[in-house]
Amino acid sequence: MADTLKKTLDPQLNRRGFIKGCTMAAAALGLSETMVPKLVEAATSAQRPPVVWLHFQECTGCTETLLRASHPDLARLLLDVISLDYHETVMAAAGHQAEQLLHDTIKNHEGKFLLIVEGGIPLAEDGIYCKIAGKTAKDILAEVAPKSAAVIAIGACAAFGGIQAAKPNPTGAVGVRDLVTDKPVINISGCPFNPISLLGTILHYLTFNRLPELDSLGRPLFAYGRRIHDHCERRAHFDEGRFVEQFGDDFHKQGYCLYKVGCKGPETFANCPSVRFNNVDVWPVSVGHGCVGCTEPNFWDTMTPFYDRLPNVSIPATGIVEDADSVGRKVLGVTAAAIGIHAAVGVGKRLVKGKGKSEE
Amino acid sequence: MSERIVIDPVTRIEGHLKIEVEINNGVVTDAWSSGTLFRGIETILKGREPEEAWLLTQRLCGVCTYIHGVSSVRSVENALGLSVPQNARLVRNLLTGGLYVHDHPVHFYHLSALDWVDIVSALSASPAATESLAYSLSPNAPAIDFAATQVDLRSFVDSGKLGPFAGGYWGHSAYTLSPEENLLFAAHYLHALRQQVKAGRMHAIFGGKNPHVQSLRVGGVTCKDEITSSRISQFRNILNEMRHFIDTIYLPDVQHLATAYPDWAGIGGFKNYLAFGEFQMSDSDPGELFLPCGVIMNKNIDQIEDVMLGQINEHVQHSWYEGNTARYPQNGETVPNYTGYDTADRYSWLKAPRYNGQPMEVGPLARVLVAYGLGQPQVVAAVDQFLNAANLTIADMHSTMGRAAARAIETKVIADQMGAWLDQLKRGATAMVSTSIPATASGFGLNEAPRGALGHWINIEGGKIGNYQMVVPSTWNLGPRCASGDRGPVEEALIGTPVVDAEKPIEILRIVHSYDPCIACAVHVTDNDRDSHYIVKAV
């Protein structure tokens, strides 16, 4: 099959692309290059494990992210790697034929299928805010999850409730881990997630028949084990005290550190700076915008206001926890007064206002 | 002879939608469209910073990613009386254009094509004959190995694991394409799956990632110094490849589908259209648009009226919200009140927007008909060329097939224009103006999502978001009945549709999919009273 496929889609490039994907995944997983053939073999074993992908309270951005994967792309993933038996956005079947497929898959592959959940689950008012085929999201999850082999909560919503769970959380939205306690639940967080993190997890599962090692928040360490700040290309500017003071200024033009205009890299764990997005070597910081902390729980509340800076960030080498304003003052001679920055506690009590009046 | 059938879930859409129809003697005589998801994003926006609203609103939808972000920054810019610098306007046009060039082909091939193309039939095609067919339809299309595609499909089917192709209405008499035509479309389905990956990269180049770009900012865009020769040429290479794809695969395929299913140029149409218009062409006049705004009533494209925002009201008589009063979005006062699904009473989380009391279709067909009626030269040329090639008339556009055609036509028109915006980018030029949020202000931001006219309204109170309202395309198209009991556009479009097999209502899916439903966007709540309490009755 792999041989015919390589002719169908991008002759030659396709197989090579897939090996490249496995190589990238091996690197992301921290595995030796000698493991690549094993990953390829596991991924193309023709077993194609059944996958059920459920949608609840979501924007379909994570499904779009799956569509945007390129090593392998979705065509190859579907034809060779997994059997995507239920996925409302791409499946041909509708209505009761779709319901039947879900029913058949969980019955025929009980304990064997991988469940991927996209979206939060509303619990308020007994779950009436999200219904599919007359059933609430929470009832569907309660029915399907116990019969799966493992659950992947994909994206910020399924992992931690997501945007609908932001204050005041009108629908009582929660993440999968709040509800599923009798199965392994792996959180691939992010808004949206990075495809390489899902691919790495699936390949790890197929190759070693177990899930990768997780952090305390249920996220695979291979993808969420490092702080963005610690492997950001603008880190040298931070260390030297060179900061963007406001968007559009000369320092912004110089590509200085975005910490003072709200970058949440110092408190966010993810692989964005290293694996980047869409195979064009970009991520938010590379286009002049700070990280918003989208891989962290409840970032819509804990990381906002997004354009205010985090307080009390430790300065490397000195080990001193120091205010970034004074760092900037020392190195660049920019005074806090001149740029109107005042340290005062903002919303959520975790943030310092990076702008505005001193009485704030 | 009367029976009711329900399709729930409607798949190959964004979000959660339920469609119920009443069928008499094999023809749809009544229809109800129900959005079954509610998230409450507008409530969440209250009290937050106006400048960061766009990051939240962009998460209304990951399919129409970016567009709710730019509507939001525009609403704040409007409240502040700001114009953005030229480079920001151009980057935004390129990002909006990139969205269309990505989204429309995905809708055609991956969300709607399986309503017309029988994948199983493709197994019995002659690859050589398919090759000839492909050449006759589009001699310059990239070569595709149809034999290999067929082998792939065969082994896929033989494995017994059909994945997303399982449970389709394969073999239904409504599939009338030849095996060769089916194989051609099946191969293009896979080809387009790969092509859309590349299209998404246009967004990433100036947006940092896709979906959900991260380079917008009230006052402009953040990616000023990333506008380099190498990034521009990288963008242009992808754009040119997409234009080739549109010209040699996407447009010819839609034209061919239109000729293969001529009846569908007479089924599933509607009559009233609304377009806000999009793609700002001037730094000084935000009203100068590449695709113009306008209103069409009763299919009369000879008389395009101006859009009067004050004519918009949202009805809730048949939606799960408190009260019965139709209100202008800015004065929306809505409290969720779930009362159970009852087609005789309330049956959807979507509200029912009306213009001058009338249901309006928004989206590609509305934009193309408005632009055609107003004589927009690129649109007129592309429409006439399409109609000529597909042997249709402009009157045939008011139909299910007309929507597919309009989508492809505007994709071409927009993609062909994007190169000019790339040419106008000035490296190193200012891309942002500084902003300061006042204590009190209000504004709105309009544009066109791929699915149709989109508006965001913001009230700033005490320097924070006091009230935030969104009226989105799928609410117009998929909303329920209004106070007077008039059906929404998709409900009305379904009336009179023949349904051959009630067990496999493929005809219903063709019409519903032609609207490209996006329900996560469409369902939302507005609430002016900070202290109000939601009263929700359990079923």
Coordinates of C-alpha atoms in Angstrom, one line a residue, chain A residues 234 258 272 277 282-292, chain B residues 207-209 212 214-215 222:
Chain A
R234 CA 14.7 36.3 21.8
L258 CA 8.4 40.9 24.2
C272 CA 6.5 26.1 20.1
F277 CA 4.1 25.8 13.1
V282 CA 7.1 30.5 12.4
W283 CA 5.5 30.9 15.8
P284 CA 3.8 33.8 17.5
V285 CA 7.0 35.4 18.8
S286 CA 8.6 35.2 15.4
V287 CA 5.8 37.5 14.1
G288 CA 6.2 40.1 16.8
H289 CA 3.5 39.0 19.2
G290 CA 4.0 37.6 22.7
C291 CA 3.1 34.1 23.8
V292 CA -0.4 34.1 25.4
Chain B
G207 CA 0.2 35.2 11.3
G208 CA 2.7 33.0 13.2
K209 CA 0.5 30.0 13.0
H212 CA -5.6 31.0 15.1
Q214 CA -1.3 35.7 16.5
S215 CA -0.2 38.8 14.7
T222 CA 2.6 43.0 14.9

